[in-house]
Structure formats: C-alpha cells, structure tokens
Coordinates of C-alpha atoms in Angstrom, one line a residue:
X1 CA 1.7 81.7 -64.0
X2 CA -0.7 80.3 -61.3
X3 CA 0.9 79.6 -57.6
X4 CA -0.7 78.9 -54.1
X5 CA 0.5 81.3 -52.1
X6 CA 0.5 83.5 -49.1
X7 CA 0.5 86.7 -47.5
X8 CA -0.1 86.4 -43.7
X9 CA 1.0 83.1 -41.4
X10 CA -2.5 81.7 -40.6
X11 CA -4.6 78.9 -39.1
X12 CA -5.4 76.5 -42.2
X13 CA -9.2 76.8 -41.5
X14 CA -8.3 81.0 -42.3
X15 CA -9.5 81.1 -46.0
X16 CA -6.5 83.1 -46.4
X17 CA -4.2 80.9 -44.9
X18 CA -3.3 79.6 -48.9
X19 CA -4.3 81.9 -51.7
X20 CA -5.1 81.1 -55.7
X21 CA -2.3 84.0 -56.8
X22 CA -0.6 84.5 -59.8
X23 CA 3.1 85.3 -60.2
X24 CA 5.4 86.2 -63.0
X25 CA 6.8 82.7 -64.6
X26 CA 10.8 82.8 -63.6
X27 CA 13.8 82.4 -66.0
X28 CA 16.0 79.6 -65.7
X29 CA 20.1 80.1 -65.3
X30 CA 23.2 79.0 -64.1
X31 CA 22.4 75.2 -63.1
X32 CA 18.8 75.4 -62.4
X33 CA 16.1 73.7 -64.2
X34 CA 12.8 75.5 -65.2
X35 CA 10.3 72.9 -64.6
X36 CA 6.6 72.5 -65.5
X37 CA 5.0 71.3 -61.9
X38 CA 2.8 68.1 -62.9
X39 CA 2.1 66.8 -59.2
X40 CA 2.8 67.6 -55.8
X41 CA 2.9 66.3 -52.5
X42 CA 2.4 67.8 -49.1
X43 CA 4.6 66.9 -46.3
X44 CA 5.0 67.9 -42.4
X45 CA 7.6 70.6 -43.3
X46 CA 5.0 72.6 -45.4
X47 CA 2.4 73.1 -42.0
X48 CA 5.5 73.8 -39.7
X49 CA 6.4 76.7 -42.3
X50 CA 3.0 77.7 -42.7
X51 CA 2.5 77.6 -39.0
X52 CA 1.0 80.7 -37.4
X53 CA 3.5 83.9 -36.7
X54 CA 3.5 87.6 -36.7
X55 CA 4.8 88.2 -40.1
X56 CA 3.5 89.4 -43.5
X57 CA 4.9 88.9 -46.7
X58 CA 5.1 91.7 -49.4
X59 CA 5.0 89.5 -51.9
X60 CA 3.1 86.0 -52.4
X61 CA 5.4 82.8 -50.1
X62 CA 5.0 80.2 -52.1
X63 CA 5.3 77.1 -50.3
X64 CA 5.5 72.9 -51.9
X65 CA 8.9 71.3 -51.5
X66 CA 7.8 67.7 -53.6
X67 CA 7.0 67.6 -57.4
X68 CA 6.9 66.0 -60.8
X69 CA 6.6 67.2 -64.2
X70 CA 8.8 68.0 -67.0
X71 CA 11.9 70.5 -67.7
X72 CA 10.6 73.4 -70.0
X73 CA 13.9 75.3 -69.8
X74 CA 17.8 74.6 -68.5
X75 CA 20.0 77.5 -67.4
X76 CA 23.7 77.3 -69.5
X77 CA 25.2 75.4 -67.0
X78 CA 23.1 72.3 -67.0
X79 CA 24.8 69.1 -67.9
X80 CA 22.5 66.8 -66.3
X81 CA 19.0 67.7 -67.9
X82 CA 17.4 69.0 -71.1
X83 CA 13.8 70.4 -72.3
X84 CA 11.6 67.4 -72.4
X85 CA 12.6 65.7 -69.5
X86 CA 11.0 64.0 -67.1
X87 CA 11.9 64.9 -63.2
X88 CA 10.7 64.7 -59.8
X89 CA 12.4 66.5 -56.9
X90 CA 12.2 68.3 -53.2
X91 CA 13.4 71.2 -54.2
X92 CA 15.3 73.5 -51.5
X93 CA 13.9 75.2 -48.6
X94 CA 15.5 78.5 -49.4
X95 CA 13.6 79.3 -52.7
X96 CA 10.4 79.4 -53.8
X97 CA 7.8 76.4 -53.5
X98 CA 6.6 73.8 -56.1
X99 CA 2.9 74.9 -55.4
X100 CA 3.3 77.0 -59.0
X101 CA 3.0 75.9 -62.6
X102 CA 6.8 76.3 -63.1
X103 CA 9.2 75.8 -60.6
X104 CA 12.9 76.7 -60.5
X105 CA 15.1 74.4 -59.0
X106 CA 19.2 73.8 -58.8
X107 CA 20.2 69.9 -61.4
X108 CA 22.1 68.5 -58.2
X109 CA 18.8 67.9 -56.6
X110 CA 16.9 66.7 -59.2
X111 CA 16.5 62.7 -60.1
X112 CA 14.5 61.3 -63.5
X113 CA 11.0 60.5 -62.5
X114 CA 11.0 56.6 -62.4
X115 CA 9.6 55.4 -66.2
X116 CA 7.0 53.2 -64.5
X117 CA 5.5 55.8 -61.7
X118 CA 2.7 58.7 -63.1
X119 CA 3.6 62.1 -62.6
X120 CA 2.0 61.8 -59.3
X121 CA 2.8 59.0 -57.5
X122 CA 6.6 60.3 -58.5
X123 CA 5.8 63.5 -56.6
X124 CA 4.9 61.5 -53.3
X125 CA 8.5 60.3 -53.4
X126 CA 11.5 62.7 -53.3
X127 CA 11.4 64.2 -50.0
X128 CA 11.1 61.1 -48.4
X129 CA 13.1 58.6 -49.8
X130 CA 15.6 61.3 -49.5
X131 CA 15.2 61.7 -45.8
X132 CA 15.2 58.2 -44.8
X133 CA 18.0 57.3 -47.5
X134 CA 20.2 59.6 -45.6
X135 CA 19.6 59.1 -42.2
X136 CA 20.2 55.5 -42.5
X137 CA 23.2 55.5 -45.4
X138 CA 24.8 58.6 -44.7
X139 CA 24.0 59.5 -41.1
X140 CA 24.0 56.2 -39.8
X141 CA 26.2 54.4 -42.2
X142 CA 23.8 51.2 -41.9
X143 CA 25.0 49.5 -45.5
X144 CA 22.7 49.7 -47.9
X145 CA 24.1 46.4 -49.8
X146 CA 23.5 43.8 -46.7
X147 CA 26.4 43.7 -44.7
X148 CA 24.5 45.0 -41.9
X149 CA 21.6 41.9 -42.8
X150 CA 19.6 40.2 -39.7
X151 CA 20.5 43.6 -37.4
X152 CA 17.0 44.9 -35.8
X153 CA 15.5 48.4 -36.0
X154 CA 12.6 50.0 -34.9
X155 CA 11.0 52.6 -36.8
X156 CA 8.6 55.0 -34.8
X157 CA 6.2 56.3 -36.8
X158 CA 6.1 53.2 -39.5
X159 CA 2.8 54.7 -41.9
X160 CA 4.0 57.9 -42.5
X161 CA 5.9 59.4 -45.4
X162 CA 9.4 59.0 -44.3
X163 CA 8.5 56.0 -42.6
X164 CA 6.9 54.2 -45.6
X165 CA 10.3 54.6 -47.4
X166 CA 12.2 53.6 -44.8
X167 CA 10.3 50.7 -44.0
X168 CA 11.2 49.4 -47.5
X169 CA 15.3 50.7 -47.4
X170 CA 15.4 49.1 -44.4
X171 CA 14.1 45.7 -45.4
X172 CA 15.0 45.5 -49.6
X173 CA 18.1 47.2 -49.5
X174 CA 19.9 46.9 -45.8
X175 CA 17.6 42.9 -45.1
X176 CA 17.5 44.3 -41.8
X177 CA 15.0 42.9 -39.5
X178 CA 12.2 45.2 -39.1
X179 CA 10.0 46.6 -36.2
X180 CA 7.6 49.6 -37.0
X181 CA 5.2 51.7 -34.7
X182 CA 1.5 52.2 -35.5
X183 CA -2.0 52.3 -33.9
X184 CA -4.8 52.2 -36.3
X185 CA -5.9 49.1 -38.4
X186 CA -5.3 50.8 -41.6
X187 CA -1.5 51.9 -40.7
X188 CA -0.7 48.9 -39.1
X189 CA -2.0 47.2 -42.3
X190 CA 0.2 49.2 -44.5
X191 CA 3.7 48.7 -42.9
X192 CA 3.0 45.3 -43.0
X193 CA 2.2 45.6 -46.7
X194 CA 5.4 47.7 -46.8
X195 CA 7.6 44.7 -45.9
X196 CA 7.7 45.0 -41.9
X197 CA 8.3 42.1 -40.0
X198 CA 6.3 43.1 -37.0
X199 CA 4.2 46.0 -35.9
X200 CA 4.0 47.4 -32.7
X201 CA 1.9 49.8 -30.7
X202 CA 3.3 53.7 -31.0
X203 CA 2.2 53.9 -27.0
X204 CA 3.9 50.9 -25.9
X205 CA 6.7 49.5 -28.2
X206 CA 7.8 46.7 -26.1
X207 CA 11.1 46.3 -23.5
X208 CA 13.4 44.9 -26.6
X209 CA 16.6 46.2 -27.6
X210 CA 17.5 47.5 -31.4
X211 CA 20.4 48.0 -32.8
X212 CA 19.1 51.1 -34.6
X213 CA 16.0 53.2 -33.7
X214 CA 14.5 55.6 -36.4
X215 CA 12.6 57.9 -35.0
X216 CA 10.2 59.7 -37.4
X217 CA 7.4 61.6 -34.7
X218 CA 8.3 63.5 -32.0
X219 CA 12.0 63.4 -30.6
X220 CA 11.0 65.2 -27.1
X221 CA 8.5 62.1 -26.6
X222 CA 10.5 59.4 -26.6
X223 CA 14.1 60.8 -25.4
X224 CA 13.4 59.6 -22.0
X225 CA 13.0 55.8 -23.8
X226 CA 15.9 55.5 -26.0
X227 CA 18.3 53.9 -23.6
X228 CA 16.1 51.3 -23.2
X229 CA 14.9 50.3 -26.7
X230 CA 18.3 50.9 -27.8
X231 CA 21.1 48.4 -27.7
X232 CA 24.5 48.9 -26.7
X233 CA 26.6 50.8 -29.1
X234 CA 23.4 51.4 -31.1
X235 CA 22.5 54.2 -32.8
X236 CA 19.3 56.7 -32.8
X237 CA 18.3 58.5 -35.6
X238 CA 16.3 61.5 -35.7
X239 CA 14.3 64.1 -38.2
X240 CA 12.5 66.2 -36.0
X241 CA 14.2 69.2 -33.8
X242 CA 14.0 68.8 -30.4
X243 CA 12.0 71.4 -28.6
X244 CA 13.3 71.0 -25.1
X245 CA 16.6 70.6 -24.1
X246 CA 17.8 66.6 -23.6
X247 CA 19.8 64.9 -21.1
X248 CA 23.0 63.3 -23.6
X249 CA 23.7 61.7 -19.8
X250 CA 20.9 58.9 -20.3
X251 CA 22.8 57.5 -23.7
X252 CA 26.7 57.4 -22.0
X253 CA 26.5 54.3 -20.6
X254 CA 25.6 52.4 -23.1
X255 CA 27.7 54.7 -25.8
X256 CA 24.6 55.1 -28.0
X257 CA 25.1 57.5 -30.9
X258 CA 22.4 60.6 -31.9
X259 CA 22.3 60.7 -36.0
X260 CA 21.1 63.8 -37.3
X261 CA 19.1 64.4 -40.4
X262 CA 18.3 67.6 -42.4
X263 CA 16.9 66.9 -45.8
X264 CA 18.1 70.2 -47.0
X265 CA 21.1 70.7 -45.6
X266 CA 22.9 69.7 -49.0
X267 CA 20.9 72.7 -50.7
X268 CA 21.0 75.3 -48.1
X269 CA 25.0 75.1 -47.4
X270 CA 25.6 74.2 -51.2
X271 CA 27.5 71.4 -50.0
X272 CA 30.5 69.6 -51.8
X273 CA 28.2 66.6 -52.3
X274 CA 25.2 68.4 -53.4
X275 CA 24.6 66.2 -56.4
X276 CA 24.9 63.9 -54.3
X277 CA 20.7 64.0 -54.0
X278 CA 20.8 63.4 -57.9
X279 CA 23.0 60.2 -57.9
X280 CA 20.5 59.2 -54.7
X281 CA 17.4 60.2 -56.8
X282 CA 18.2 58.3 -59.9
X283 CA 19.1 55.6 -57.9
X284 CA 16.1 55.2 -56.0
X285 CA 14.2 56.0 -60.0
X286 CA 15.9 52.6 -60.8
X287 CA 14.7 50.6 -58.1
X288 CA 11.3 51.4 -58.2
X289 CA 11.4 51.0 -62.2
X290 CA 12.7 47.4 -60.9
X291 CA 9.8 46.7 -58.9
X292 CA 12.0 47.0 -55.5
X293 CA 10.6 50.0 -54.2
X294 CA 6.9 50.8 -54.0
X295 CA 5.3 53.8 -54.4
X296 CA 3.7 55.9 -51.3
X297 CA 0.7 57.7 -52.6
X298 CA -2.7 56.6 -50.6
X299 CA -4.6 59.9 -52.0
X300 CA -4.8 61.7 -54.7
X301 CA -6.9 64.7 -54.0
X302 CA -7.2 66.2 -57.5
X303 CA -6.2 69.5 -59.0
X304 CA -3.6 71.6 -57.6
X305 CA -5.1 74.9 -56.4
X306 CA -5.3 76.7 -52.5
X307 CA -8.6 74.9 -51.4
X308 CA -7.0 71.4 -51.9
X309 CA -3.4 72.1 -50.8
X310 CA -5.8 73.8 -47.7
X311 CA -7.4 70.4 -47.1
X312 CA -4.0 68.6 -47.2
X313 CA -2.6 70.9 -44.5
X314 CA -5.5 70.2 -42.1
X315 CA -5.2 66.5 -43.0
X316 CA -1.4 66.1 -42.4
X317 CA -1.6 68.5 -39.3
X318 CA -4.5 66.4 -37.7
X319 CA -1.6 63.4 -37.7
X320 CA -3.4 60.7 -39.1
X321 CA -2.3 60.4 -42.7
X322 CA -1.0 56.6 -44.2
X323 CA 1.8 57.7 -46.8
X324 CA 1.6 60.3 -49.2
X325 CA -1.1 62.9 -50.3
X326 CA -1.2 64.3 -53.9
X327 CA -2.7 67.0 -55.7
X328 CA -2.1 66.4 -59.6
X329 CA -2.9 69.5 -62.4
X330 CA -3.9 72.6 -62.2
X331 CA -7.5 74.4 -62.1

C-alpha cells in the first residue's frame, strides 16, 4: 500500500524529511479496525514527532494521527464496527500513522463519521474535539449540559484546531461566556464566527478574571499570568508540556487548580474507559449532524502524498494556521 513515511528526523524543507514509501497493507485482529484512509488532517503533534533528532529508523515511521474513510476489515473481536462503515478517528500514538492507504486502529477510539460531513472535513475533527472535550468535561469537570451557564473562560489560542472546537463546546454545549485570544484579522474573524463573545489580543488579554482559562499555545509563556487572569478557585487547563520547571507557589493563594490533558492517554495506558473516545466521538457525530457543531477545515490541500503532508508541516510549524488543514485521496 502507499504511506508517507520516514527514515531520518529532519527539517521539513529536507526533501527527505517525508517520503512517498510503500509498505505491506496490515491484517486486522483482536478489536482493531482495518480502515481505508479517505482524508487526513495534520496537527501540532505530527511536527513535534517529526522534529529533528539523532535517530534513524530501519523501517519507514509512518506518522498522521487524524483520518476518515471506511472499515475494509474488523478483527474477531469487533462489536462496534463492520466492513462498509464509515469512521473518523485519531488513532493512537503508539502505532503506526494514518498517512497510509489503510490504517489499523483499536474500535474504542473510533466514532461514525457524522452523515452530513465529507470524508474530509470529518478528518479535521477527531483529535480536536477530543482534546478540548476532555480537558473541559473530564479534566475540568465544567458541565457539558449548562449548569455551569454565564461562567467566563478565556481560551488562549482561539483559531486553532483545538481552540476552534473548544470555542463551540464552550459556548453550545456548556453556554459559558466566552473570551478567545487572537491577533490577525482573519483569526480574530473566525472565533467570532465560531460563537465567541469577545476577542482579545494574544499579547495583551486584558486585567480580567476567568473562572476557567484554556490554554491551547505555549504553557511556559503565560505561567507567570495565570494568577492574574484566573479567578479564585478557578481552574487552568493545559495541552502543551511545560518545558521549564513552574513555580505551583504563584496559584496557592488563590487555590487555582492545573488540569492536565493528554489526548492519548486512554490509548497508550489501555485505560478502563478507553471506549470512552467512541461514546465521545459518536456523540460529537450527532451534534454536528444536528447542525450544533461546525466543521474546522479552512484548507483542503489536495491529494495525500509526502510533498503535501511536507507543505502542511511547514505551514502548521510557521504558527499561523486558522482551523484545520486537509489532504483528501491518494496520488
């Protein structure tokens, strides 16, 4: 079958930094779906594992952890899916990518692509909707059915991927009142198209107080300003590691709470709860079918092959990406 690939950890403008390869086509068993890749999406996590390092691979990596397309094969123990099915997914960090024609991937983590979506708006979707979704319902047990309605968050980094979804949790699902970060006329634009109530300047957010901050950019950055845009007993969430070590000190007096999340830590650890991605997948499937949730795709950038997955790395590295970009088919 035909992958992307690589060999060596390089810079993306290397033109061996992602590689046209071709790999045997896996089996399907046990629980995992055998899936024919329709679209995919590129997010952050695919640069930071493509990143440069002193490593070689003996055989092709195959990065991609977004897609859509449609279940060719179901190991014995599937219950959840058959052949003909229509899915979209994030897959799991600790197998191969979804940059290849067909894709193996565990039915706990695996929703119905949403009947009203194509095959690749549905692929700009999973890994996002699953990050926010659990940072904000299960991390930071904000309700998801109103009871938390009129509360105030800011969301740092507002046009991104994650930020697009949770934009639209946080106002159609939780009716919180929403502040988002951007800069540029065109993001700023799209979180107010999103549903936010205000947008403010990622430089200079304002002296306010929220009772929950999402931050989606970098964590190291704005530490030092959390006790101040936080209110007391609020909570902070965060997706991206810190890289320096941070003072808890600064958040004691106002007992503000740190809300870690790892979009695969239900994969990697083969939690309890796995399917607990599914139930959240489907779920999310339903209300965009509803018309609640919109989709995130800004770009499709046509086939699926290493010179346009190369293109999406540089563009999602430079930082300046509104929503989602796709690569739909293969060459």
């Amino acid at each position: 079958m035909k992958a992307v690939g690589l060999y060596r950890y390089l810079p993306i403008d290397h033109p061996e930094s992602l590689l046209d390869v071709e790999v045997e086509t896996p089996a399907a068993s046990g629980r995992d779906l055998l899936v024919e890749v329709k679209a995919v999406s590129v997010n952050p996590v695919d640069t930071k594992r493509r990143a440069p390092k002193d490593l070689v691979e003996k055989t092709p990596k195959i990065l991609g952890w977004d897609a859509a397309g449609i279940v060719k094969a179901a190991g014995p123990g599937c219950v959840l899916f058959k052949p003909g099915d229509a899915v979209y997914y994030a897959g799991s960090i600790l197998r191969q990518g979804t940059n290849s024609e067909f894709h193996l991937v565990d039915e706990r983590i695996v929703g119905p692509k949403p009947a009203n979506l194509s095959f690749a708006e549905a692929a700009a979707l999973p890994l996002t909707t699953l990050t926010a979704w659990e940072l904000m319902f299960d991390r930071m047990k904000i309700s998801k059915s109103g009871a938390d309605a009129g509360r105030s968050v800011l969301i740092l980094g507002g046009a991104g991927g994650v930020g697009s979804m949770a934009i639209q949790l946080a106002k159609k699902l939780a009716k919180l009142k929403v502040t988002a970060s951007a800069s540029r006329a065109e993001s700023i634009a799209w979180c107010r198209k999103l549903g936010a109530d205000e947008v403010v300047d990622h430089s200079n957010p304002g002296s306010r107080e929220f009772d929950f901050v999402l931050c989606f950019s970098s964590s190291d950055l704005y530490w030092p300003s959390f006790p101040k845009m936080t209110k007391p007993q609020g909570k902070v969430g965060l997706i991206v590691r810190t890289v320096k070590p941070v003072d808890l000190a600064i958040l004691h007096d106002k007992s503000i709470t740190i809300c870690l999340e790892g979009m695969f830590t239900r994969s990697s650890f083969q939690t309890a709860d796995m399917d607990a991605q599914h139930a959240l997948l489907s779920e999310a499937a339903a209300l965009a079918e509803a018309g609640v949730l919109k989709g995130t795709m800004t770009r499709n950038l046509g086939k699926i092959d290493a010179a346009g997955l190369r293109t999406a790395h540089q563009m999602v590295e430079n930082g300046h990406v509104t929503g989602k970009l796709v690569l739909e088919g293969w060459r």
